[in-house]
Short mmCIF file of C-alpha atoms in Angstrom, two decimals:
data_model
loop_
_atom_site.label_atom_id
_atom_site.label_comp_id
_atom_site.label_asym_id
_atom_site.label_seq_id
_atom_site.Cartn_x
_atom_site.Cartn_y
_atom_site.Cartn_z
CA UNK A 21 29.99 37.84 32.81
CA UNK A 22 27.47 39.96 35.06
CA UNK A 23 26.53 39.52 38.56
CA UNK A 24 23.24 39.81 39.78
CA UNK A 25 22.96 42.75 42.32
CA UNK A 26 20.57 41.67 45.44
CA UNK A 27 19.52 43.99 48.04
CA UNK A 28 19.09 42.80 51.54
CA UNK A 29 16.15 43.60 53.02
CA UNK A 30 17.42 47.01 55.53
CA UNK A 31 19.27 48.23 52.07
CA UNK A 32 15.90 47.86 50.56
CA UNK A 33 14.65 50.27 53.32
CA UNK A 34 17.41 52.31 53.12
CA UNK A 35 16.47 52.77 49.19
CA UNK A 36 12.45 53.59 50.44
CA UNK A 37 13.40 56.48 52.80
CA UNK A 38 16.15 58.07 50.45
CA UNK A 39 13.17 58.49 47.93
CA UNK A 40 11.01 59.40 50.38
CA UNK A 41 13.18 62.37 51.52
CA UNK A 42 13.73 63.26 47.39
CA UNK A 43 10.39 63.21 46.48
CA UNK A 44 9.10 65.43 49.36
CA UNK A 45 11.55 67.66 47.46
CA UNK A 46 10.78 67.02 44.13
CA UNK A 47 9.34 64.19 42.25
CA UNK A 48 12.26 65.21 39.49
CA UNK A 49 14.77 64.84 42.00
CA UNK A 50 12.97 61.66 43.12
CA UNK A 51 12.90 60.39 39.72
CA UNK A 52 16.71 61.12 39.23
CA UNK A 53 17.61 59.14 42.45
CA UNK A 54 15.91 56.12 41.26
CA UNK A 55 17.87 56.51 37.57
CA UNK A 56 20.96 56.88 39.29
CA UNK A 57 20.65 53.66 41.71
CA UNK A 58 19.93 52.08 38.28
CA UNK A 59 23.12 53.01 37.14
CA UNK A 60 25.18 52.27 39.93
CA UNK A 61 23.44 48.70 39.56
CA UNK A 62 24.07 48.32 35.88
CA UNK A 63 27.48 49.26 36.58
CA UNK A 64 28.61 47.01 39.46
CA UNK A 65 26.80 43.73 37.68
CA UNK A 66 29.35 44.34 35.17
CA UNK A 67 32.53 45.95 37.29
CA UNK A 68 31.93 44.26 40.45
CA UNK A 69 35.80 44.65 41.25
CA UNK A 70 35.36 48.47 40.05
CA UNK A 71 35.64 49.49 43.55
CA UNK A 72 38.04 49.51 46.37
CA UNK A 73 37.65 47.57 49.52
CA UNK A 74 36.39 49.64 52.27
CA UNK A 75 36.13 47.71 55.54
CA UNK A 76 35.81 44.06 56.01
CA UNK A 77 35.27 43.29 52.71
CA UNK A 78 32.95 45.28 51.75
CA UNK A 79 33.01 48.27 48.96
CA UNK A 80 32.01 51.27 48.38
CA UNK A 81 30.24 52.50 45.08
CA UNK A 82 29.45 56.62 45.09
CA UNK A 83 26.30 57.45 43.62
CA UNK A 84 26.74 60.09 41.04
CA UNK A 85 24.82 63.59 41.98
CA UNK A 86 23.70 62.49 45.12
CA UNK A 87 25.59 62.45 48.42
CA UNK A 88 24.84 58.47 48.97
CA UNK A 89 27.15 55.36 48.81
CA UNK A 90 25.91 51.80 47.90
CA UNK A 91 27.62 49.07 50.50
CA UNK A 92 28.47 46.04 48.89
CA UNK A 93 29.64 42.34 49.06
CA UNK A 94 30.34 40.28 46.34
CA UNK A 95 29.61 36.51 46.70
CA UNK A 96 32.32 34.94 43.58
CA UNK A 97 30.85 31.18 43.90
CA UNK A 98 26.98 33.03 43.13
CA UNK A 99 28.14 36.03 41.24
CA UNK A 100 26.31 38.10 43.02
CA UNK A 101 26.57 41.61 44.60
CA UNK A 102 24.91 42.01 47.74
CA UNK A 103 23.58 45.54 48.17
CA UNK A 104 24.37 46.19 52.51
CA UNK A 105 23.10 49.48 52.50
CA UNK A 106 22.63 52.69 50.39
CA UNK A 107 23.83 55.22 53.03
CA UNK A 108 24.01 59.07 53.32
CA UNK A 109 27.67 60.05 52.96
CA UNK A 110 28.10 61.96 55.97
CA UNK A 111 26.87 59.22 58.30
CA UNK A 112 29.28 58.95 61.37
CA UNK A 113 28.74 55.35 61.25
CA UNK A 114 29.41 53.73 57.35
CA UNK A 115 30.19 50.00 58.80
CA UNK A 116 27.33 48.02 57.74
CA UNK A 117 29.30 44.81 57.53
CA UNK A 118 26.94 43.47 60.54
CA UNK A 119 24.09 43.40 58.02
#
């Protein structure tokens, strides 16, 4: 059964700027940010368990070519995923339990 992924509103933001700073780059690179958040997506509605607990019960999935993690809850009762944050990898500061 698949999960529907939600974003909360900040990881929404968070999702805005990290385009943002891609497509000043390159609309390419832009482009192959978005494809790859679609992937991660695709793949946690179906593997929500793929991933290892992090922090207070929330995971971590790696984006693949791109230096970001996707934060994320799972809500069983809803089956949903609940998107915290989509975070730069070398933040100091990866709690975003708070959210």
């Amino acid at each position: 059964m698949s999960y529907k992924v939600v974003y909360i509103a900040l990881a929404k933001d968070d999702f805005k700027k990290a385009v943002s700073y891609y497509k000043a780059i390159s609309s390419k690179l832009a482009n192959d940010f978005i494809a790859r958040v679609g992937e991660a997506e695709k793949y946690l509605s179906m593997n929500p368990y793929g991933n290892d607990i992090m922090y207070k019960e929330v995971r971590m999935h790696n984006l693949h070519q791109f230096p970001y993690h996707m934060h994320y809850k799972i809500l069983e009762d809803q089956k949903q995923i609940i998107v915290l944050a989509i975070a730069f990898s070398k933040r100091n500061n990866l709690d975003f339990s708070n959210r």
